[in-house]
Amino acid sequence: MKITITTKGLTKMYDGSHGIRNVDLDIKSGTCFGFLGQNGAGKTTTIKILIGLIRPQSGTAVVDGYDVLAEPDKVRKVIGYLPDTYGLYDYMTGYEIVDYTARLHGFGRQDRQEIVADLLKKLDLYEARDKKAGQYSKGMRQKLALARALVNDPDVLFLDEPTSGLDPQAARNIEDLINRLKKDGKTLFITSHILPEVEKVCDRLAIIKEGTVRVHGDMDEMKRRHFTPSLRLRVTGEPAAALNVIRALGKAEVSDGSIRIYGDRHGDLDAMAPAVSGALAKAGIGILEMARDEHSLEDVYFKVMGE
Amino acid sequence: MVNVIFEIARKEWLSYFTGRMSLMRNLIMLAVFSILPIMQIDAVMKATSYDAGIVGQALETYLLFSSMYAVVMGATIAVMAFPYEKEMRTIEYLFSLPLKDGEIFAGKALAAIAAGLGGLAFVMSVIAGYVLVLNGHLIQWTASFPTLSLLLTALVIAPMIVVLSVLVIVAVSGFISSVRATYMPTYLIAGGIIGLSFAKYGLGIDVLLIDAVIIGVLAAGIIVTFAVALKTFNRERIVSN
């Protein structure tokens, strides 16, 4: 699959301490990439470099085949950007804002009318098109900013905190939009603090801490890398008795009143479950609950952050 | 390119003229910069029995004073170029669009220059209308009118002051983050040139020579400011300032 965004050794330091250091990323075309980290970790700095807003001190970055440092104008033509601050002109109506962006992209009148109406309809803003952006709710403002970012039908979209501060319904609407964009084959680069949302929409991710990318890869692979797959088991009677039986089958321990049975791969656990239930039945121990231990992105995030 | 420059300028005008305080601010400024000159010229005309030569000199002086209205108007729009956009947090998105530095700079400057020149034409029309239309029948047309110096002042020097002050603001606004501080250089320049023009009849030097020097300085200032501003235009600095 084609690589749409590549960075190598990207470094941009402010005052010698803040910024990013040696950021290497490879983002394939058509994927939704989540870029996670605390405030000030370097997420926005990375986006700003990738859209040609600031220059790195060293390193290279290529977006959709264009060198960000040598051809920033070309990069800006193929990207859409949703800033974390929305950046809307409050005195303009929703229609005027999207139309203005289309004008700056060089679209003629007829194309503009079609594009603007189409985007506003897609984002459920058409009815409110003549209202000033300053009168829009937070969710509407976010959608308007997204509509503006889509004016040039970009191949690559940079979304900086797209659901930050939104109520659950508005956040869900943005999530749905992101999923639609994914289906349309867009490459999405998303920064967010809201991990469950990233987990729902992103296929790949990187976690940045103090300017350095700590992990980078496929979402499921990352979970496997940081957590050994395990089964959680609650039994009748003392867990210690069951533990003795289960240890003969594999590595296990008692934790929080439950038994955890570890495997090397998920496949092992699938094979192990019937063996465990059989062995326990033979020993006269009843099973109250047996489930695979699912680890969330949040678990991975905090593990990486704690390292 | 021209379209994009015009679109940026159009947005700046919209931004300025849809502001709630815009109309009020303009009316107050217009009153200050037209009523005061009219009162002064009126007093001069009465004191000198409506002598055309003196009326011409008074017009020259006070038309230039009234050009401060245009400078303030142009400056207010010019300040929106970067410091205001930064304050409103709209600058990053603008810079993420496929626009050339020159297009952004020219669009921002065009809005302020056109509005400033429009304001200048308006305030000068008010003053000249009062003097020449309402009181024209009283003026003793004994001296040549208008003088070359008056024409240069009204048609060349005043517009050039507006253009230079706007360009200076747009240029320095890339370096200064404070909206208020951005105004200062332009007021110093405009104030200095207007002060010199006020004093030119008392210096004992040929007024046309002074006019020529002022025009030369303004022209050089405009060219240098435009070139330096374009050369030093830096999105990163503007965003980070």
PDB file of C-alpha atoms in Angstrom, chain A residues 63-164:
ATOM      1  CA  VAL A  63       2.990  14.313   2.431  1.00  0.00           C
ATOM      2  CA  ASP A  64       1.211  12.749  -0.537  1.00  0.00           C
ATOM      3  CA  GLY A  65       4.455  12.643  -2.483  1.00  0.00           C
ATOM      4  CA  TYR A  66       5.473  16.254  -1.810  1.00  0.00           C
ATOM      5  CA  ASP A  67       8.421  17.310   0.307  1.00  0.00           C
ATOM      6  CA  VAL A  68       6.985  19.538   3.024  1.00  0.00           C
ATOM      7  CA  LEU A  69      10.119  21.672   3.210  1.00  0.00           C
ATOM      8  CA  ALA A  70      10.713  22.091  -0.518  1.00  0.00           C
ATOM      9  CA  GLU A  71       7.119  22.187  -1.783  1.00  0.00           C
ATOM     10  CA  PRO A  72       4.866  23.487   0.998  1.00  0.00           C
ATOM     11  CA  ASP A  73       2.462  25.093  -1.489  1.00  0.00           C
ATOM     12  CA  LYS A  74       1.870  21.745  -3.184  1.00  0.00           C
ATOM     13  CA  VAL A  75       1.336  20.062   0.160  1.00  0.00           C
ATOM     14  CA  ARG A  76      -1.256  22.673   1.124  1.00  0.00           C
ATOM     15  CA  LYS A  77      -3.150  21.959  -2.087  1.00  0.00           C
ATOM     16  CA  VAL A  78      -3.733  18.303  -1.274  1.00  0.00           C
ATOM     17  CA  ILE A  79      -4.466  18.539   2.428  1.00  0.00           C
ATOM     18  CA  GLY A  80      -7.352  19.600   4.604  1.00  0.00           C
ATOM     19  CA  TYR A  81      -6.726  20.962   8.080  1.00  0.00           C
ATOM     20  CA  LEU A  82      -9.000  21.171  11.072  1.00  0.00           C
ATOM     21  CA  PRO A  83      -7.235  23.267  13.720  1.00  0.00           C
ATOM     22  CA  ASP A  84      -7.957  22.612  17.378  1.00  0.00           C
ATOM     23  CA  THR A  85      -9.198  26.191  17.685  1.00  0.00           C
ATOM     24  CA  TYR A  86     -11.614  25.917  14.701  1.00  0.00           C
ATOM     25  CA  GLY A  87     -10.331  29.249  13.352  1.00  0.00           C
ATOM     26  CA  LEU A  88     -13.697  30.505  12.136  1.00  0.00           C
ATOM     27  CA  TYR A  89     -14.581  34.086  11.288  1.00  0.00           C
ATOM     28  CA  ASP A  90     -17.485  34.646  13.678  1.00  0.00           C
ATOM     29  CA  TYR A  91     -18.912  37.579  11.719  1.00  0.00           C
ATOM     30  CA  MET A  92     -19.330  35.461   8.587  1.00  0.00           C
ATOM     31  CA  THR A  93     -22.200  33.064   7.963  1.00  0.00           C
ATOM     32  CA  GLY A  94     -21.588  29.342   7.638  1.00  0.00           C
ATOM     33  CA  TYR A  95     -22.104  29.595   3.899  1.00  0.00           C
ATOM     34  CA  GLU A  96     -19.735  32.549   3.553  1.00  0.00           C
ATOM     35  CA  ILE A  97     -16.971  30.762   5.459  1.00  0.00           C
ATOM     36  CA  VAL A  98     -17.032  27.651   3.290  1.00  0.00           C
ATOM     37  CA  ASP A  99     -17.516  29.770   0.170  1.00  0.00           C
ATOM     38  CA  TYR A 100     -14.541  31.977   1.099  1.00  0.00           C
ATOM     39  CA  THR A 101     -12.348  28.898   1.484  1.00  0.00           C
ATOM     40  CA  ALA A 102     -13.521  27.644  -1.911  1.00  0.00           C
ATOM     41  CA  ARG A 103     -12.700  31.027  -3.433  1.00  0.00           C
ATOM     42  CA  LEU A 104      -9.185  30.883  -1.961  1.00  0.00           C
ATOM     43  CA  HIS A 105      -8.804  27.411  -3.441  1.00  0.00           C
ATOM     44  CA  GLY A 106      -9.554  29.000  -6.797  1.00  0.00           C
ATOM     45  CA  PHE A 107     -12.924  27.404  -7.582  1.00  0.00           C
ATOM     46  CA  GLY A 108     -15.199  29.202 -10.033  1.00  0.00           C
ATOM     47  CA  ARG A 109     -18.686  30.362  -9.122  1.00  0.00           C
ATOM     48  CA  GLN A 110     -20.620  27.313 -10.333  1.00  0.00           C
ATOM     49  CA  ASP A 111     -18.232  24.812  -8.761  1.00  0.00           C
ATOM     50  CA  ARG A 112     -18.291  26.783  -5.544  1.00  0.00           C
ATOM     51  CA  GLN A 113     -22.054  26.806  -5.319  1.00  0.00           C
ATOM     52  CA  GLU A 114     -22.160  23.042  -5.797  1.00  0.00           C
ATOM     53  CA  ILE A 115     -19.280  22.264  -3.429  1.00  0.00           C
ATOM     54  CA  VAL A 116     -20.465  24.545  -0.637  1.00  0.00           C
ATOM     55  CA  ALA A 117     -24.090  23.395  -0.768  1.00  0.00           C
ATOM     56  CA  ASP A 118     -23.021  19.750  -0.965  1.00  0.00           C
ATOM     57  CA  LEU A 119     -20.678  20.005   2.023  1.00  0.00           C
ATOM     58  CA  LEU A 120     -23.142  21.938   4.155  1.00  0.00           C
ATOM     59  CA  LYS A 121     -25.827  19.355   3.391  1.00  0.00           C
ATOM     60  CA  LYS A 122     -23.489  16.453   4.133  1.00  0.00           C
ATOM     61  CA  LEU A 123     -22.643  17.967   7.491  1.00  0.00           C
ATOM     62  CA  ASP A 124     -26.237  18.912   8.341  1.00  0.00           C
ATOM     63  CA  LEU A 125     -25.464  22.612   8.320  1.00  0.00           C
ATOM     64  CA  TYR A 126     -27.429  23.627   5.252  1.00  0.00           C
ATOM     65  CA  GLU A 127     -30.444  24.860   7.215  1.00  0.00           C
ATOM     66  CA  ALA A 128     -28.150  27.036   9.344  1.00  0.00           C
ATOM     67  CA  ARG A 129     -26.104  28.293   6.402  1.00  0.00           C
ATOM     68  CA  ASP A 130     -27.218  31.916   6.777  1.00  0.00           C
ATOM     69  CA  LYS A 131     -26.510  32.110  10.494  1.00  0.00           C
ATOM     70  CA  LYS A 132     -23.298  33.759  11.632  1.00  0.00           C
ATOM     71  CA  ALA A 133     -20.653  31.281  12.765  1.00  0.00           C
ATOM     72  CA  GLY A 134     -20.509  33.117  16.097  1.00  0.00           C
ATOM     73  CA  GLN A 135     -24.077  31.949  16.756  1.00  0.00           C
ATOM     74  CA  TYR A 136     -23.303  28.287  16.046  1.00  0.00           C
ATOM     75  CA  SER A 137     -23.089  25.746  18.855  1.00  0.00           C
ATOM     76  CA  LYS A 138     -19.725  24.135  19.548  1.00  0.00           C
ATOM     77  CA  GLY A 139     -20.686  20.994  17.639  1.00  0.00           C
ATOM     78  CA  MET A 140     -21.866  23.044  14.666  1.00  0.00           C
ATOM     79  CA  ARG A 141     -18.671  25.069  14.695  1.00  0.00           C
ATOM     80  CA  GLN A 142     -16.647  21.896  14.620  1.00  0.00           C
ATOM     81  CA  LYS A 143     -18.678  20.578  11.702  1.00  0.00           C
ATOM     82  CA  LEU A 144     -18.339  23.889   9.893  1.00  0.00           C
ATOM     83  CA  ALA A 145     -14.571  23.812  10.366  1.00  0.00           C
ATOM     84  CA  LEU A 146     -14.590  20.268   9.018  1.00  0.00           C
ATOM     85  CA  ALA A 147     -16.705  21.310   6.016  1.00  0.00           C
ATOM     86  CA  ARG A 148     -14.141  23.991   5.291  1.00  0.00           C
ATOM     87  CA  ALA A 149     -11.317  21.471   5.536  1.00  0.00           C
ATOM     88  CA  LEU A 150     -13.063  19.310   2.925  1.00  0.00           C
ATOM     89  CA  VAL A 151     -13.610  22.038   0.333  1.00  0.00           C
ATOM     90  CA  ASN A 152     -10.752  20.892  -1.915  1.00  0.00           C
ATOM     91  CA  ASP A 153     -11.672  17.216  -1.517  1.00  0.00           C
ATOM     92  CA  PRO A 154      -8.259  16.561   0.047  1.00  0.00           C
ATOM     93  CA  ASP A 155      -6.510  13.208  -0.016  1.00  0.00           C
ATOM     94  CA  VAL A 156      -5.029  13.811   3.418  1.00  0.00           C
ATOM     95  CA  LEU A 157      -6.813  15.335   6.391  1.00  0.00           C
ATOM     96  CA  PHE A 158      -5.155  16.613   9.538  1.00  0.00           C
ATOM     97  CA  LEU A 159      -7.652  16.800  12.372  1.00  0.00           C
ATOM     98  CA  ASP A 160      -6.316  18.380  15.538  1.00  0.00           C
ATOM     99  CA  GLU A 161      -8.479  17.354  18.500  1.00  0.00           C
ATOM    100  CA  PRO A 162     -11.631  16.918  16.391  1.00  0.00           C
ATOM    101  CA  THR A 163     -13.936  15.974  19.262  1.00  0.00           C
ATOM    102  CA  SER A 164     -12.395  17.980  22.068  1.00  0.00           C
TER     103      SER A 164
END
